[in-house]
Every structure is written in C-alpha cells, then in structure tokens.
Coordinates of C-alpha atoms in Angstrom, one line a residue:
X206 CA 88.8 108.3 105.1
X207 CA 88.2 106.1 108.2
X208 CA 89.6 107.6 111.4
X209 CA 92.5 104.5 111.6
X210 CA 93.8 105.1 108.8
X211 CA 94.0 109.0 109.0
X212 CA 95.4 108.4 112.9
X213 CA 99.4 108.7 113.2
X214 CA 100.1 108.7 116.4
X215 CA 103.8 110.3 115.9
X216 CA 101.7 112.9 113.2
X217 CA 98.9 115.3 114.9
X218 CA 97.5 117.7 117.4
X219 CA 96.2 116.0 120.2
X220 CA 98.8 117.8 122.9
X221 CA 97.7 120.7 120.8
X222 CA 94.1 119.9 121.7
X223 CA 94.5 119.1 125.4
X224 CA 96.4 122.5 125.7
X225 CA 93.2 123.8 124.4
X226 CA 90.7 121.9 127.2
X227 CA 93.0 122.8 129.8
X228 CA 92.4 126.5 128.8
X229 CA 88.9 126.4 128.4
X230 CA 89.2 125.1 132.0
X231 CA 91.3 128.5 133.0
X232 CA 88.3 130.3 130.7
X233 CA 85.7 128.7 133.2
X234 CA 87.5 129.3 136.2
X235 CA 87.7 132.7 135.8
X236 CA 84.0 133.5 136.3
X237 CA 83.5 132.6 140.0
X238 CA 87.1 133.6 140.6
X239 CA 86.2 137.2 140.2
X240 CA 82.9 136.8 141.7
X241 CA 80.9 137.0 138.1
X242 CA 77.9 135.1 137.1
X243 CA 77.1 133.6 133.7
X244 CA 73.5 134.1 133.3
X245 CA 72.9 131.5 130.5
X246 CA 72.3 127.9 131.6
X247 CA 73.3 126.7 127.9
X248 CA 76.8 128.2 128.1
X249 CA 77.4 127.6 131.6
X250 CA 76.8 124.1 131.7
X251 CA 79.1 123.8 128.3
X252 CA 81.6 126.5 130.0
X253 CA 82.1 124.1 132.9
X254 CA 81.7 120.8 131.3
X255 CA 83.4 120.7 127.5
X256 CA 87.5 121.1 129.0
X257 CA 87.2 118.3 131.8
X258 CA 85.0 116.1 129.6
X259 CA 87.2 116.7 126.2
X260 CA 90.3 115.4 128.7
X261 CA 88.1 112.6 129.5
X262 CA 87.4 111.5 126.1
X263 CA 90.9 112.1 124.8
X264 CA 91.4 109.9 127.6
X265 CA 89.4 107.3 127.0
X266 CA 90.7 107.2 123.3
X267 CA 94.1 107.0 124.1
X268 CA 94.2 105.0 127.1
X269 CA 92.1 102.7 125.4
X270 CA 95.1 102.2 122.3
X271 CA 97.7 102.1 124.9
X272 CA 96.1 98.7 126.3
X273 CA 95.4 97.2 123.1
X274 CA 98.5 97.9 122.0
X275 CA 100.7 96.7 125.2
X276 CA 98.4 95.1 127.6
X277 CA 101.0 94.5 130.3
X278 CA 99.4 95.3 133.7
X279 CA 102.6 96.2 134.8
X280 CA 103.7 98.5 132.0
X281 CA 100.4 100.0 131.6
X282 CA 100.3 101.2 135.8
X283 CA 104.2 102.1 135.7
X284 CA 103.1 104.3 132.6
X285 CA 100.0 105.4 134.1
X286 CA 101.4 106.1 137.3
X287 CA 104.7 108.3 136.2
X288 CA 102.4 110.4 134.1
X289 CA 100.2 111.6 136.4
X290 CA 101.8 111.1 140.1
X291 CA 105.3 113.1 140.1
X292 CA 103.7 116.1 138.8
X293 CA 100.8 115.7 141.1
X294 CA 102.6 115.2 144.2
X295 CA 104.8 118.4 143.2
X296 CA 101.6 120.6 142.7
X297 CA 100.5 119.3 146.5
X298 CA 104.0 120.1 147.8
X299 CA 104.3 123.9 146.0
X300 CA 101.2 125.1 146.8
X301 CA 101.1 123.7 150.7
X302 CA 104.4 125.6 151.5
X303 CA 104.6 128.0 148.7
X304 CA 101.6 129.5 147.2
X305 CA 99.8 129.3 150.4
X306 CA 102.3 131.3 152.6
X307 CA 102.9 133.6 150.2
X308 CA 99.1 134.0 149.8
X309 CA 99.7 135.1 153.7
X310 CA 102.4 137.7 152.8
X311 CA 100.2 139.4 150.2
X312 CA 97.6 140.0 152.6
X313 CA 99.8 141.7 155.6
X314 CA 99.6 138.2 157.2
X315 CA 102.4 136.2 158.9
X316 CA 103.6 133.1 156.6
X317 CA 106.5 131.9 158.6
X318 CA 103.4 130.9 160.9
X319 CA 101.5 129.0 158.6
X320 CA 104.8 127.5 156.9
X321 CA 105.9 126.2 160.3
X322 CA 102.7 125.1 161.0
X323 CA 101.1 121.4 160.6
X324 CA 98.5 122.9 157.6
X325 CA 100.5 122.6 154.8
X326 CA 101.9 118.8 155.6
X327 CA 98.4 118.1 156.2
X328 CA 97.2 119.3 153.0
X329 CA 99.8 117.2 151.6
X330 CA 98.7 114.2 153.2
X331 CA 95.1 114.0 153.4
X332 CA 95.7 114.7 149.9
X333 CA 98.2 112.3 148.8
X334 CA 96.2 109.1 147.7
X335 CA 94.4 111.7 145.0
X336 CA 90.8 112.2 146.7
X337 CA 90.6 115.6 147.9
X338 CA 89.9 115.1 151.6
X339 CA 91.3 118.6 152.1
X340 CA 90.9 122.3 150.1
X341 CA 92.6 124.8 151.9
X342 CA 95.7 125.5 153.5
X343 CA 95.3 126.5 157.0
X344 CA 92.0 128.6 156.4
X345 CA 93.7 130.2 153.3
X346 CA 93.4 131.4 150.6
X347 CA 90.6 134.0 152.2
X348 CA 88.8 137.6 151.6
X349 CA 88.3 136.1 147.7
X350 CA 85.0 135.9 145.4
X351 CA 86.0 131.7 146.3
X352 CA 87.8 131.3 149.6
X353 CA 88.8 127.9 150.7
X354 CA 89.9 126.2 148.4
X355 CA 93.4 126.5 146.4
X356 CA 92.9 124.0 143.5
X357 CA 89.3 123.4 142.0
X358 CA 90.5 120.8 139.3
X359 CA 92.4 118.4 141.1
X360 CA 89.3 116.4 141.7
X361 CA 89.3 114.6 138.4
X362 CA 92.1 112.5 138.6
X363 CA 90.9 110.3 141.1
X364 CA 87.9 109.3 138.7
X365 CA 90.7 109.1 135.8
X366 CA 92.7 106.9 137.5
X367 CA 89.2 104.7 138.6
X368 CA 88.9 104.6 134.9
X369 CA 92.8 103.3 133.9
X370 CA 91.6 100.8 136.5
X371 CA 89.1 99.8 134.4
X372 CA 90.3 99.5 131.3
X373 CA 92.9 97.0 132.5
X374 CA 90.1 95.0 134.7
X375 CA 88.7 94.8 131.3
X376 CA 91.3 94.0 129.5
X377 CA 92.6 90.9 131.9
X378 CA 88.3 89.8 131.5
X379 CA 89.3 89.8 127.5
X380 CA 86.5 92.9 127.0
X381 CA 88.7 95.2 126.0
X382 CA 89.1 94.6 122.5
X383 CA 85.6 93.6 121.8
X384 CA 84.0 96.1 120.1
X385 CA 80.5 96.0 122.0
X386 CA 81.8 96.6 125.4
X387 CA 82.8 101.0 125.5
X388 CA 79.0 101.1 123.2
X389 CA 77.5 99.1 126.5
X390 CA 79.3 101.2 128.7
X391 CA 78.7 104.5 126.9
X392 CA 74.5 103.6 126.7
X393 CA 74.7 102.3 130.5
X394 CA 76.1 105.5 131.9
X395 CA 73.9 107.2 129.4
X396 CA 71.3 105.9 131.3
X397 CA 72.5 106.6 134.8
X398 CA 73.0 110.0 134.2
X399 CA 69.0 110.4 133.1
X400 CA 68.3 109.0 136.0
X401 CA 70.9 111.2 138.6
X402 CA 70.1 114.9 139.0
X403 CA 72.4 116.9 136.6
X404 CA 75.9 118.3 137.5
X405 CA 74.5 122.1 138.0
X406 CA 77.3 125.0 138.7
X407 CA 77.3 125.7 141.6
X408 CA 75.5 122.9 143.0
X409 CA 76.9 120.1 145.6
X410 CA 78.0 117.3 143.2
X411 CA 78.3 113.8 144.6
X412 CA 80.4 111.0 143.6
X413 CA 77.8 109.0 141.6
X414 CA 77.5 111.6 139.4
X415 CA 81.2 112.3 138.9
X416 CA 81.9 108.6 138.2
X417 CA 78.9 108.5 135.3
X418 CA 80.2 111.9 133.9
X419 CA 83.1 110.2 134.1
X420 CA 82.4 107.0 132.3
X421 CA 80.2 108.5 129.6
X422 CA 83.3 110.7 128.4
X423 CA 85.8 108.0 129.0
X424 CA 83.9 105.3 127.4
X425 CA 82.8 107.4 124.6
X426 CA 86.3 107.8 123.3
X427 CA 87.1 104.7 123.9
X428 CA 84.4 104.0 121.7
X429 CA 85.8 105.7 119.0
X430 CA 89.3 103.7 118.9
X431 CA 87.5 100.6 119.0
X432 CA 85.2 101.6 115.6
X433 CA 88.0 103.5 114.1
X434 CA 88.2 101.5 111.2
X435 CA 84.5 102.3 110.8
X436 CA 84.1 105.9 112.3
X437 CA 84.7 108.4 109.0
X438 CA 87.0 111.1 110.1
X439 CA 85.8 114.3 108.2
X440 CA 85.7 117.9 108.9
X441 CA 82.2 118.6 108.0
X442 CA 80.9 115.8 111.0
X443 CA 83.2 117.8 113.5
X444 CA 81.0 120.4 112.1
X445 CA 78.3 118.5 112.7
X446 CA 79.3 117.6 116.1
X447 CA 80.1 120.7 117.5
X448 CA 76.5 122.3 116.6
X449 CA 75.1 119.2 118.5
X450 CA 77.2 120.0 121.3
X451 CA 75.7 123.6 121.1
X452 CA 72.0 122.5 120.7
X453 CA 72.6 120.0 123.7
X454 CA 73.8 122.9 126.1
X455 CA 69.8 123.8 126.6
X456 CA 69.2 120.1 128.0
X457 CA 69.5 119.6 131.7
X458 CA 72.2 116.9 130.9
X459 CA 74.2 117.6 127.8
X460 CA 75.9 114.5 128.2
X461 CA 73.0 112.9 127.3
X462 CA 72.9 113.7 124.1
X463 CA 76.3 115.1 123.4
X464 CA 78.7 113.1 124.9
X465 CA 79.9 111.3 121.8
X466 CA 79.7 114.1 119.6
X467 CA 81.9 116.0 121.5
X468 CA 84.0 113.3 121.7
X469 CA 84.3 113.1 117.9
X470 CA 85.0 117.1 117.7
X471 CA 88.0 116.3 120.2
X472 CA 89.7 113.5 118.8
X473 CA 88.9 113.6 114.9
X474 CA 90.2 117.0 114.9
X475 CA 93.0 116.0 116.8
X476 CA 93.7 113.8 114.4
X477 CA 93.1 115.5 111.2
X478 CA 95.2 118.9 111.9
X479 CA 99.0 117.3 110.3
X480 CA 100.5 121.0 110.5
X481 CA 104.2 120.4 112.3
X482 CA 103.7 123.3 114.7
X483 CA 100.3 122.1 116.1
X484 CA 102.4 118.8 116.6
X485 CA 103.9 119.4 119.9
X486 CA 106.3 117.5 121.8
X487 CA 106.4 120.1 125.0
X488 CA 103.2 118.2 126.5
X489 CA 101.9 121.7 129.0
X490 CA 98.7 120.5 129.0
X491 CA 98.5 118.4 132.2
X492 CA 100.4 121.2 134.1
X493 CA 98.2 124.1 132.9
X494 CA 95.5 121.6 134.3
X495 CA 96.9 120.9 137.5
X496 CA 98.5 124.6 138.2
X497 CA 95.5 126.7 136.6
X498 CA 93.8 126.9 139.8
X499 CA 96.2 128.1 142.4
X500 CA 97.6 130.3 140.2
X501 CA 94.7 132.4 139.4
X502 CA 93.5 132.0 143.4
X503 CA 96.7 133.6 143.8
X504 CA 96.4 136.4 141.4
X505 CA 93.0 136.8 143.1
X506 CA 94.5 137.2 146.4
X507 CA 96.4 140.1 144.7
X508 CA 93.6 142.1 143.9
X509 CA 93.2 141.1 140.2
X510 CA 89.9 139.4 141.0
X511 CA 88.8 143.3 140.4
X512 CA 89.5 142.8 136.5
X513 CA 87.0 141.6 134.3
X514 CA 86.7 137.9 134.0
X515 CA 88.1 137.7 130.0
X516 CA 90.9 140.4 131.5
X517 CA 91.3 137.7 134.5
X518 CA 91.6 134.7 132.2
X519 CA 94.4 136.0 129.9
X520 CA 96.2 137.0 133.2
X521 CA 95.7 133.9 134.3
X522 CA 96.6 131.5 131.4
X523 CA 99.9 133.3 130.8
X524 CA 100.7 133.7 134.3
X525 CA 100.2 129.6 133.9
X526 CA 102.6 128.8 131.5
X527 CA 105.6 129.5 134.4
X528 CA 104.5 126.3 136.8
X529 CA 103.2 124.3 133.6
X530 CA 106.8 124.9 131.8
X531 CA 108.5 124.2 135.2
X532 CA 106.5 121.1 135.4
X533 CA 106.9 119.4 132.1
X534 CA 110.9 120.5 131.9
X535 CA 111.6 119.3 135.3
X536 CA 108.8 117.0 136.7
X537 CA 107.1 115.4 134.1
X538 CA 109.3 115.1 131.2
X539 CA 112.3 113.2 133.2
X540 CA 109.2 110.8 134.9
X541 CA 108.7 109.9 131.1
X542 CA 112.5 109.8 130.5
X543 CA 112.4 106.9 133.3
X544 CA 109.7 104.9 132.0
X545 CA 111.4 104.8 128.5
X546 CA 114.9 103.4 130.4
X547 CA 112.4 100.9 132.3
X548 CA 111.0 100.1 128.9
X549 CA 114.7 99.0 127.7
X550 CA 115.6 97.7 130.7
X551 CA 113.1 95.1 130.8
X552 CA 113.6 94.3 126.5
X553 CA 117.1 93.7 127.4
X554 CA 115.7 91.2 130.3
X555 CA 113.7 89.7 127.1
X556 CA 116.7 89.4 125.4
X557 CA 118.9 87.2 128.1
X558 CA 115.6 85.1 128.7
X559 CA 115.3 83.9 124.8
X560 CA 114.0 86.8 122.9
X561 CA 115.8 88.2 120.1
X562 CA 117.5 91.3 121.1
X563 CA 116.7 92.9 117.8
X564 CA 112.8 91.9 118.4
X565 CA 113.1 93.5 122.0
X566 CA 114.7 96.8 121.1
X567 CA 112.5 97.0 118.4
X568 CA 109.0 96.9 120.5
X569 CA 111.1 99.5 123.2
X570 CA 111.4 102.2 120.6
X571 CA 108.4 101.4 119.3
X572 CA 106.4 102.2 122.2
X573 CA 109.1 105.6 123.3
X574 CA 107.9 106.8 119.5
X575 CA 103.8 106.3 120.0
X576 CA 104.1 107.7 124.2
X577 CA 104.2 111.5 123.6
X578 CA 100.8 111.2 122.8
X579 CA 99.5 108.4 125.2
X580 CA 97.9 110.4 127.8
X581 CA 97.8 113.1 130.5

C-alpha cells in the first residue's frame, strides 16, 4: 500500500502521535530540570532532538496538504494564525502574572511585588511577536537546577511559523506542488547542517542552525506528502526507520542521516494506527507543548526537583494535562470554532457573487472535516 492511499485524514493517530512528541519533550526536560546529566551522547542528542523534530515533520507533512489542498493565502494565515496565536498569547499572559508570582509565594517571597511590577507585562511584550527576547519573569524562577528561564520550548514556533511562511512563498512561485522542490530543500539543508557545528545540549545554539534543523525536518515531511503516492507505507520500514534513527544517534548530526527516516516513523505510523481510540479529536498536544515547561519549572520551585528525573517526568506530564485541557477546551478549540464560521461565512460570500451555494457549502465542510488534523 502507497502512503496516499492508506492516508484518511478524518481516520488515524496523528494527534495521538503529537501527544506523544510533546511528551518526549516533558521526558527530556526533566533531566536538567532536576539537575541530572545523561551521560550518553547517542541518547541525549535523540532525547533532545526526536519530540521537536517529529513536530516539525508532522508539520511539514500536514502543512504541506493544507496548501495543496486550499492555497488561499488568506485562509491558509487566518488558519495558521488561530492555531497557534490564542493559545500562545494565553501561555505568555498565565505564566507572567500567574506562575511567576506564585513561584514568589512558594519561596517565602512577596508576589504582590512582582505582580504589580512592570516584569510580567514586559515578558508579555518583548515576547509577543514569538522570538523570545525575554526568559524570565523579574529574575524568577530562581534557587532551581535551571533558573531563569520559565518556558524552554517556546522557541520553536518562531522557526514554524518562518516555515508556514515558506510554504505559501512557494506556493504563490507555483513550487509547491512540484515534486522536486521539499527533495532540494531536504538535500540543501542537509548540507548546511554538515557544514554548521551540531546542536549539542547544552551548548549556545544560534539561529542558523535552528532554521536548518528546522528546514530539514520541515521539508522532509513535506517530502513525504509530495511522494505519497510513491512512498510504501508499511510497518516493517517504520521498523526500519526507527533503527536508523537509533544508529544515527552516535553521529555528531543525526539529522544528517536520519532526518527522513524519522520522519517516516512519525507520519507512516500516524497514519497506519485506524484504532478509534488513538483517533482523537481533543487535540492536547500543542498545549502539553507550550505548558510543559512552566509547569514542571514550577514543580521544581516546589522542591520536586529532589525526585528522580523518571519520578519528575510522570509528575510533570500529569501535572500538564490541567493547563493543556484548559487550553484546548477554552483557548484553542473556540479559535478553531471561529475559523470554521469564517470558513462559511466567506462560502456564503461565494454564493451571492455567482457560485452555487451547494458547491460553496460543500468545500466549507469539507475543509471543517479534514482540519482536526491540519496542524499544531
């Protein structure tokens, strides 16, 4: 079976799968949380690489289909933008003048004086345009294994949003659908990235090489929607793939070699698992991803940084669920609400300029059925 024709996008476990990368991302975390060291280069470079970069690829995949399918510049940034934005200004807001006071409290300290202070409306604003200009909250959070800084994923989005960017500059160039241009892009990067020093952890990590990380992950999923009426989809190359993952942890860059693989483990499996209860609706994903991180800097701050880091991590991923539930049910999930009535608003505009009302309506629930899984 080819990978397009097994693909349903109302019919598989890609939320399921994000869920999972944005755990592995909690699993990570947890080691320099609690002050704790993993002494393998192999499985920390995997350990702090495989959750960003499966997003990334899933990404890449789905982002790419949501062009092809509707490439309306407008549509495709109003989309864009009330997937990722409402939630992401919410996180800002919550943990400037609630997680950080509170933070204060724990410690003996006075948060009425930080809340009434100008730190949190700073973070929020040197913030706001996604590049993280600013990690802490007035000095906080402090006396931790990794002081000052609340929320260690946030940086990604920027270089997600750099690549929605790209796929519709693409796209308006007509490159988008041609099948050579995420190979070239994928090879390209490729080469940039033998060329840059690798990510390390820790390590200072500079833009160049977040935005080639970023495009060989990105591209190589989009890769595998524009092939997947040639890409098999089969369990034993996911197999396959993840063992080349593996073997690729012991290179300095693993992207360099498994990049693409670990793209196929994502997506294909994604796509093959049919069972109804790994087909969920309740998208948590992007806020475990975007609440992770103060959450467990918090739960440091109360001591818990004392438990071992697997202790610290199941702490920490159920303590996650609370913000990530409170996120989809009232952030995220009404943002996508609106963008289905601004969907069949503007196919009722069709239908007073000349298009058949039937036709219109028809295209508007076609895309609110295919957008739980578009992207995070």
């Amino acid at each position: 079976m080819k990978l397009g024709s097994v693909f349903d996008s109302r019919n598989n476990a890609l939320n399921a799968c994000r869920l999972a990368l944005a755990t592995e991302v909690i699993l990570f975390h947890s080691f320099p949380l609690t002050g704790r060291v993993v002494e393998s280069k192999a499985i920390l470079q995997l350990l702090f690489s495989v959750g960003v970069d499966g997003f990334f690829a899933l990404s890449g995949f789905l982002i790419t289909a949501s062009w092809l399918r509707n490439p309306d510049v407008r549509e495709y940034f109003v989309a864009r933008a009330l997937r990722i934005l409402p939630g992401y200004y919410i996180v800002l807001a919550i943990t400037a003048f609630v997680v950080a006071p509170l933070s204060v409290a724990i410690q003996g300290g006075s948060a009425a004086r930080l809340l009434f202070s100008s730190a949190p409306v700073e973070y929020v604003l040197k913030n706001s345009a996604l590049v993280q200009l600013q990690l802490d909250v007035g000095g906080t959070p402090h006396d931790i294994p990794y002081p000052g800084i609340w929320n260690a994923s946030l940086w990604s989005l920027v270089f997600e949003v750099m690549c929605y960017i790209a796929v519709a500059g693409l796209g308006l160039l007509g490159l988008a659908s041609r099948r050579w241009t995420a190979p070239v892009i994928l090879i390209l990067a490729t080469i940039a990235a033998i060329m840059l020093p690798p990510l390390t952890f820790p390590g200072l990590w500079t833009i160049p090489q977040l935005a080639v990380r970023s495009a060989i992950m990105f591209s190589a999923g989009a890769l595998l929607y524009q092939w997947r009426d040639r890409i098999p989809a089969r369990w034993s190359l996911v197999a396959v793939s993840v063992v080349i993952v593996l073997f690729s942890g012991m290179l300095p860059d693993y992207r360099v070699l498994g990049a693409l693989p670990l793209a196929y483990a994502v997506v294909v499996s994604g796509v093959l698992i049919k069972n109804k209860r790994m087909n969920i609706h309740t998208d948590l994903s992007y806020g475990v991803y975007i609440y992770a991180s103060p959450t467990q800097q918090l739960l440091a701050v109360a001591g818990l940084y004392a438990l071992n880091p697997f202790v610290f991590f199941g702490v920490s991923a159920v303590a996650t669920l609370i913000p990530a539930a409170f996120s989809w049910f009232l952030i995220e999930k009404r943002a996508l609400a609106l963008k289905s009535r601004l969907k069949r608003k503007r196919a009722t505009s069709a239908g007073t300029l000349g298009v058949e009302p039937a036709v219109a309506d028809s295209v508007a629930l076609r895309e609110r059925a295919l957008s739980p899984h578009e992207d995070s």
